[in-house]
PDB file of C-alpha atoms in Angstrom:
ATOM      1  CA  MET V   9       5.414 -23.564  67.155  1.00 42.00           C
ATOM      2  CA  VAL V  10       2.438 -24.731  65.206  1.00 37.00           C
ATOM      3  CA  ARG V  11       0.184 -22.553  67.272  1.00 42.00           C
ATOM      4  CA  LEU V  12       2.378 -19.662  67.053  1.00 35.00           C
ATOM      5  CA  ARG V  13       2.549 -20.148  63.208  1.00 39.00           C
ATOM      6  CA  ALA V  14      -1.342 -20.325  63.143  1.00 36.00           C
ATOM      7  CA  SER V  15      -1.658 -17.249  65.299  1.00 40.00           C
ATOM      8  CA  LEU V  16       0.709 -15.226  63.052  1.00 33.00           C
ATOM      9  CA  LEU V  17      -1.330 -16.433  59.898  1.00 34.00           C
ATOM     10  CA  ALA V  18      -4.591 -15.381  61.475  1.00 38.00           C
ATOM     11  CA  LEU V  19      -2.992 -12.004  62.498  1.00 32.00           C
ATOM     12  CA  SER V  20      -1.750 -11.579  58.804  1.00 35.00           C
ATOM     13  CA  LEU V  21      -5.197 -12.285  57.387  1.00 33.00           C
ATOM     14  CA  ALA V  22      -6.730 -10.092  59.741  1.00 35.00           C
ATOM     15  CA  LEU V  23      -4.419  -7.191  58.861  1.00 35.00           C
ATOM     16  CA  CYS V  24      -5.230  -7.692  55.208  1.00 37.00           C
ATOM     17  CA  SER V  25      -8.993  -7.315  55.721  1.00 35.00           C
ATOM     18  CA  LEU V  26      -8.753  -4.257  57.812  1.00 37.00           C
ATOM     19  CA  PRO V  27      -9.977  -1.035  56.053  1.00 44.00           C
ATOM     20  CA  LEU V  28      -7.453   1.297  54.764  1.00 44.00           C
ATOM     21  CA  ALA V  29      -7.669   3.505  57.703  1.00 47.00           C
ATOM     22  CA  ALA V  30      -6.028   1.134  59.908  1.00 44.00           C
ATOM     23  CA  ALA V  31      -2.641   1.439  57.872  1.00 52.00           C
ATOM     24  CA  GLU V  32      -0.876   4.063  55.947  1.00 71.00           C
ATOM     25  CA  LEU V  33      -2.613   4.793  52.752  1.00 85.00           C
ATOM     26  CA  ASN V  34      -0.179   3.699  49.762  1.00 90.00           C
ATOM     27  CA  LEU V  35      -0.629   2.818  46.073  1.00 92.00           C
ATOM     28  CA  GLU V  36      -0.013  -0.824  46.666  1.00 92.00           C
ATOM     29  CA  ARG V  37      -2.545  -1.190  49.312  1.00 91.00           C
ATOM     30  CA  LEU V  38      -5.224   0.759  47.509  1.00 93.00           C
ATOM     31  CA  LEU V  39      -4.877  -1.174  44.356  1.00 93.00           C
ATOM     32  CA  ALA V  40      -5.004  -4.435  46.341  1.00 92.00           C
ATOM     33  CA  ARG V  41      -8.548  -3.356  47.309  1.00 91.00           C
ATOM     34  CA  PHE V  42      -9.487  -2.716  43.556  1.00 91.00           C
ATOM     35  CA  ALA V  43      -7.830  -6.108  42.559  1.00 91.00           C
ATOM     36  CA  GLU V  44     -10.487  -7.891  44.762  1.00 91.00           C
ATOM     37  CA  GLN V  45     -13.342  -6.756  42.393  1.00 87.00           C
ATOM     38  CA  ALA V  46     -13.787  -9.102  39.420  1.00 88.00           C
ATOM     39  CA  GLU V  47     -16.378  -7.028  37.599  1.00 90.00           C
ATOM     40  CA  LEU V  48     -17.766  -3.342  38.090  1.00 88.00           C
ATOM     41  CA  ARG V  49     -20.793  -1.650  36.426  1.00 91.00           C
ATOM     42  CA  LEU V  50     -20.599   2.087  36.738  1.00 91.00           C
ATOM     43  CA  ASP V  51     -22.873   4.824  35.702  1.00 95.00           C
ATOM     44  CA  TYR V  52     -20.921   7.607  34.035  1.00 95.00           C
ATOM     45  CA  ARG V  53     -21.210  11.161  32.661  1.00 95.00           C
ATOM     46  CA  GLU V  54     -18.376  12.497  30.479  1.00 95.00           C
ATOM     47  CA  THR V  55     -17.639  16.224  29.917  1.00 95.00           C
ATOM     48  CA  ARG V  56     -15.273  17.276  27.171  1.00 92.00           C
ATOM     49  CA  HIS V  57     -13.980  20.757  26.813  1.00 91.00           C
ATOM     50  CA  MET V  58     -12.271  21.453  23.491  1.00 86.00           C
ATOM     51  CA  GLU V  59     -10.288  24.628  22.886  1.00 80.00           C
ATOM     52  CA  MET V  60     -11.137  24.717  19.027  1.00 80.00           C
ATOM     53  CA  LEU V  61     -14.868  24.426  19.597  1.00 75.00           C
ATOM     54  CA  GLY V  62     -14.879  27.122  22.480  1.00 76.00           C
ATOM     55  CA  GLY V  63     -17.323  24.776  24.455  1.00 80.00           C
ATOM     56  CA  GLU V  64     -18.296  21.464  26.047  1.00 89.00           C
ATOM     57  CA  LEU V  65     -19.582  18.323  24.777  1.00 92.00           C
ATOM     58  CA  GLU V  66     -21.290  15.681  27.226  1.00 95.00           C
ATOM     59  CA  ASN V  67     -22.277  12.168  26.881  1.00 95.00           C
ATOM     60  CA  SER V  68     -23.495   9.688  29.617  1.00 94.00           C
ATOM     61  CA  GLY V  69     -24.239   5.840  29.927  1.00 94.00           C
ATOM     62  CA  GLN V  70     -22.755   2.830  31.619  1.00 94.00           C
ATOM     63  CA  LEU V  71     -19.060   1.786  32.003  1.00 93.00           C
ATOM     64  CA  ILE V  72     -18.399  -1.938  32.528  1.00 94.00           C
ATOM     65  CA  PHE V  73     -15.072  -3.481  33.540  1.00 92.00           C
ATOM     66  CA  ARG V  74     -14.083  -7.215  33.677  1.00 93.00           C
ATOM     67  CA  ALA V  75     -10.674  -7.854  35.100  1.00 89.00           C
ATOM     68  CA  PRO V  76      -7.985  -7.873  33.697  1.00 88.00           C
ATOM     69  CA  ASP V  77      -8.374  -5.838  30.801  1.00 89.00           C
ATOM     70  CA  TYR V  78     -12.081  -5.815  29.473  1.00 94.00           C
ATOM     71  CA  LEU V  79     -13.612  -2.425  29.220  1.00 93.00           C
ATOM     72  CA  ARG V  80     -17.017  -1.559  27.493  1.00 94.00           C
ATOM     73  CA  LYS V  81     -18.482   1.950  27.603  1.00 94.00           C
ATOM     74  CA  GLU V  82     -22.054   1.966  26.683  1.00 95.00           C
ATOM     75  CA  GLN V  83     -22.925   5.522  25.803  1.00 94.00           C
ATOM     76  CA  ARG V  84     -26.840   5.995  25.813  1.00 93.00           C
ATOM     77  CA  ARG V  85     -26.882  10.074  25.452  1.00 92.00           C
ATOM     78  CA  PRO V  86     -26.736  11.871  23.146  1.00 92.00           C
ATOM     79  CA  GLN V  87     -27.071   8.996  20.791  1.00 91.00           C
ATOM     80  CA  PRO V  88     -26.407   5.171  21.310  1.00 94.00           C
ATOM     81  CA  LEU V  89     -22.797   3.968  20.644  1.00 93.00           C
ATOM     82  CA  VAL V  90     -20.636   1.365  22.208  1.00 96.00           C
ATOM     83  CA  LEU V  91     -16.761   1.402  22.742  1.00 93.00           C
ATOM     84  CA  GLU V  92     -15.624  -2.099  23.729  1.00 94.00           C
ATOM     85  CA  ILE V  93     -11.983  -2.719  24.511  1.00 94.00           C
ATOM     86  CA  GLU V  94     -10.114  -5.935  25.111  1.00 92.00           C
ATOM     87  CA  ALA V  95      -6.169  -6.231  25.207  1.00 89.00           C
ATOM     88  CA  ASP V  96      -4.945  -3.945  22.450  1.00 89.00           C
ATOM     89  CA  GLU V  97      -8.195  -3.867  20.197  1.00 93.00           C
ATOM     90  CA  ALA V  98     -10.828  -1.309  20.457  1.00 93.00           C
ATOM     91  CA  ARG V  99     -14.270  -1.816  18.546  1.00 94.00           C
ATOM     92  CA  ILE V 100     -16.703   0.939  18.033  1.00 94.00           C
ATOM     93  CA  LEU V 101     -20.354  -0.245  17.366  1.00 92.00           C
ATOM     94  CA  ARG V 102     -23.204   1.735  16.304  1.00 90.00           C
ATOM     95  CA  GLU V 103     -26.595   0.653  15.284  1.00 84.00           C
ATOM     96  CA  GLY V 104     -27.029  -0.030  11.717  1.00 79.00           C
ATOM     97  CA  ARG V 105     -23.323   0.499  10.891  1.00 86.00           C
ATOM     98  CA  GLU V 106     -20.360  -1.803  10.466  1.00 86.00           C
ATOM     99  CA  THR V 107     -18.226  -2.357  13.582  1.00 90.00           C
ATOM    100  CA  ARG V 108     -15.092  -0.465  13.298  1.00 92.00           C
ATOM    101  CA  ALA V 109     -11.978  -1.726  14.953  1.00 94.00           C
ATOM    102  CA  ILE V 110      -8.760  -0.086  15.825  1.00 91.00           C
ATOM    103  CA  ALA V 111      -5.658  -1.117  17.503  1.00 93.00           C
ATOM    104  CA  LEU V 112      -4.951   1.017  20.728  1.00 88.00           C
ATOM    105  CA  SER V 113      -1.314   1.089  19.918  1.00 86.00           C
ATOM    106  CA  SER V 114      -2.143   3.217  16.896  1.00 89.00           C
ATOM    107  CA  GLN V 115      -3.838   5.798  19.310  1.00 86.00           C
ATOM    108  CA  PRO V 116      -1.456   6.909  21.831  1.00 83.00           C
ATOM    109  CA  GLN V 117      -3.795   9.102  23.671  1.00 79.00           C
ATOM    110  CA  LEU V 118      -6.581   6.766  23.927  1.00 83.00           C
ATOM    111  CA  ALA V 119      -4.206   4.050  25.081  1.00 85.00           C
ATOM    112  CA  ALA V 120      -2.816   6.130  27.784  1.00 85.00           C
ATOM    113  CA  LEU V 121      -6.252   6.977  29.232  1.00 84.00           C
ATOM    114  CA  ILE V 122      -7.568   3.384  28.710  1.00 88.00           C
ATOM    115  CA  GLY V 123      -4.197   1.811  30.311  1.00 88.00           C
ATOM    116  CA  ALA V 124      -4.414   3.972  33.507  1.00 89.00           C
ATOM    117  CA  LEU V 125      -8.104   3.190  33.907  1.00 88.00           C
ATOM    118  CA  ARG V 126      -7.830  -0.488  33.367  1.00 90.00           C
ATOM    119  CA  ALA V 127      -4.490  -0.870  35.407  1.00 92.00           C
ATOM    120  CA  THR V 128      -6.389   0.994  38.466  1.00 91.00           C
ATOM    121  CA  LEU V 129      -9.588  -1.112  38.313  1.00 89.00           C
ATOM    122  CA  ALA V 130      -7.623  -4.262  37.858  1.00 91.00           C
ATOM    123  CA  GLY V 131      -5.194  -3.141  40.792  1.00 92.00           C
ATOM    124  CA  ASP V 132      -1.988  -3.502  38.758  1.00 93.00           C
ATOM    125  CA  ALA V 133       0.639  -1.039  40.304  1.00 92.00           C
ATOM    126  CA  ASP V 134       3.353  -2.399  38.050  1.00 92.00           C
ATOM    127  CA  ALA V 135       1.482  -1.630  34.898  1.00 90.00           C
ATOM    128  CA  LEU V 136       0.422   1.784  36.378  1.00 91.00           C
ATOM    129  CA  ARG V 137       4.051   2.745  37.241  1.00 92.00           C
ATOM    130  CA  ALA V 138       5.371   1.533  33.948  1.00 90.00           C
ATOM    131  CA  ARG V 139       3.761   4.491  32.280  1.00 89.00           C
ATOM    132  CA  TYR V 140       3.240   7.162  34.774  1.00 93.00           C
ATOM    133  CA  GLU V 141       4.650   9.062  37.891  1.00 94.00           C
ATOM    134  CA  ALA V 142       2.090   8.283  40.611  1.00 94.00           C
ATOM    135  CA  ASP V 143       1.317  10.432  43.417  1.00 96.00           C
ATOM    136  CA  LEU V 144      -1.380   9.419  46.030  1.00 96.00           C
ATOM    137  CA  ARG V 145      -2.632  11.707  48.505  1.00 95.00           C
ATOM    138  CA  GLY V 146      -5.429  11.930  51.045  1.00 94.00           C
ATOM    139  CA  ASP V 147      -6.962   9.064  53.252  1.00 91.00           C
ATOM    140  CA  GLN V 148      -9.137   6.033  52.578  1.00 88.00           C
ATOM    141  CA  ASP V 149     -12.445   8.095  52.300  1.00 91.00           C
ATOM    142  CA  ASP V 150     -11.165  10.812  50.030  1.00 94.00           C
ATOM    143  CA  TRP V 151      -7.937  10.174  47.934  1.00 96.00           C
ATOM    144  CA  THR V 152      -6.637  11.684  44.873  1.00 97.00           C
ATOM    145  CA  LEU V 153      -4.224   9.748  42.486  1.00 96.00           C
ATOM    146  CA  THR V 154      -2.287  11.940  40.257  1.00 97.00           C
ATOM    147  CA  LEU V 155      -0.671  10.302  37.217  1.00 95.00           C
ATOM    148  CA  THR V 156       1.979  12.189  35.089  1.00 94.00           C
ATOM    149  CA  PRO V 157       3.179  10.376  31.879  1.00 90.00           C
ATOM    150  CA  ARG V 158       6.907   9.318  32.182  1.00 88.00           C
ATOM    151  CA  ALA V 159       9.361  10.817  29.730  1.00 84.00           C
ATOM    152  CA  GLY V 160       9.633   8.622  26.528  1.00 76.00           C
ATOM    153  CA  THR V 161       6.022   6.967  26.979  1.00 77.00           C
ATOM    154  CA  ARG V 162       3.664   7.745  24.181  1.00 70.00           C
ATOM    155  CA  SER V 163       0.715   9.477  25.709  1.00 73.00           C
ATOM    156  CA  GLY V 164      -0.491  11.870  22.948  1.00 74.00           C
ATOM    157  CA  ARG V 165      -1.512  15.250  24.403  1.00 83.00           C
ATOM    158  CA  ILE V 166      -2.203  14.089  27.659  1.00 89.00           C
ATOM    159  CA  GLU V 167      -0.158  15.921  30.415  1.00 91.00           C
ATOM    160  CA  GLN V 168      -1.909  14.629  33.566  1.00 93.00           C
ATOM    161  CA  LEU V 169      -4.611  12.469  34.904  1.00 94.00           C
ATOM    162  CA  ARG V 170      -6.070  12.966  38.321  1.00 96.00           C
ATOM    163  CA  MET V 171      -8.503  10.396  39.897  1.00 95.00           C
ATOM    164  CA  HIS V 172     -10.482  10.955  42.920  1.00 96.00           C
ATOM    165  CA  GLY V 173     -12.122   8.264  45.132  1.00 94.00           C
ATOM    166  CA  SER V 174     -13.266   6.631  48.277  1.00 92.00           C
ATOM    167  CA  GLN V 175     -12.094   3.210  49.439  1.00 90.00           C
ATOM    168  CA  ALA V 176     -11.891   1.013  46.193  1.00 88.00           C
ATOM    169  CA  ARG V 177     -13.980   3.395  44.083  1.00 90.00           C
ATOM    170  CA  VAL V 178     -13.220   5.851  41.596  1.00 91.00           C
ATOM    171  CA  ARG V 179     -15.579   8.844  41.614  1.00 94.00           C
ATOM    172  CA  ARG V 180     -14.005  11.000  39.081  1.00 95.00           C
ATOM    173  CA  VAL V 181     -11.303  11.035  36.658  1.00 94.00           C
ATOM    174  CA  ARG V 182     -10.055  14.354  35.032  1.00 95.00           C
ATOM    175  CA  ILE V 183      -7.626  14.412  31.925  1.00 92.00           C
ATOM    176  CA  ASP V 184      -5.748  17.468  31.269  1.00 93.00           C
ATOM    177  CA  GLU V 185      -4.307  17.919  27.600  1.00 90.00           C
ATOM    178  CA  THR V 186      -2.033  20.373  26.041  1.00 87.00           C
ATOM    179  CA  GLY V 187      -3.941  23.723  25.568  1.00 85.00           C
ATOM    180  CA  ASP V 188      -7.150  24.401  27.377  1.00 85.00           C
ATOM    181  CA  ASN V 189      -8.467  20.941  26.706  1.00 90.00           C
ATOM    182  CA  TRP V 190      -9.767  18.569  29.253  1.00 93.00           C
ATOM    183  CA  THR V 191     -11.934  15.785  30.016  1.00 92.00           C
ATOM    184  CA  LEU V 192     -14.089  15.036  33.007  1.00 94.00           C
ATOM    185  CA  LEU V 193     -15.346  11.416  33.549  1.00 93.00           C
ATOM    186  CA  GLU V 194     -17.789  11.320  36.802  1.00 95.00           C
ATOM    187  CA  LEU V 195     -18.635   7.785  37.823  1.00 93.00           C
ATOM    188  CA  GLY V 196     -21.510   6.634  39.908  1.00 91.00           C
ATOM    189  CA  PRO V 197     -21.620   3.917  42.486  1.00 71.00           C
ATOM    190  CA  PRO V 198     -21.284   0.407  41.148  1.00 50.00           C
ATOM    191  CA  GLU V 199     -24.252  -1.684  40.515  1.00 49.00           C
ATOM    192  CA  THR V 200     -22.370  -4.758  40.613  1.00 45.00           C
ATOM    193  CA  GLY V 201     -19.724  -5.416  43.213  1.00 42.00           C
ATOM    194  CA  ARG V 202     -17.312  -8.230  43.498  1.00 38.00           C
ATOM    195  CA  GLN V 203     -18.449 -10.955  40.975  1.00 41.00           C
ATOM    196  CA  SER V 204     -16.922 -14.060  39.473  1.00 37.00           C
ATOM    197  CA  SER V 205     -16.203 -13.361  35.709  1.00 38.00           C
ATOM    198  CA  ASP V 206     -17.465 -15.853  33.266  1.00 40.00           C
TER     199      ASP V 206
END
């Protein structure tokens, strides 16, 4: 009996470590892979299309995530700027200026976007489903997660978020808003994989 239990335990552990291709792709399995990563550093490029401007705005830099809810966006171009988010507080830091702090709860659109990104990177399926209808399509090497705000949730002008990725990596996030407004966030490979956070 002891040997059988040991065999079953070994089998269970082996199944947990199998790549996603060995089992059906589902949200819980995908997010469990994200949850294994304590910290990520990603290069990013953000493109925003705003209907009233009739054009696009771009910025780029580095995105840092530390589980469970710390997110830091270090904009390097066109001008240095840091957006640091932890729990419900967002801080905007500009060189030579006083730090500005805002509550995410007072900015529903920003809160919806940050909430979706943090829940995905932290591997928190419950937090994701609390605010969004989630539809996952594709396979381990090319998946698309479509998030539609649930009725009654405060999401500002956001109509839908679409994340594209491979394995436990988000490659691209597109946020569609009301009107002809959208934001595209393209993410490069992480410079730091699994780490233990301080």
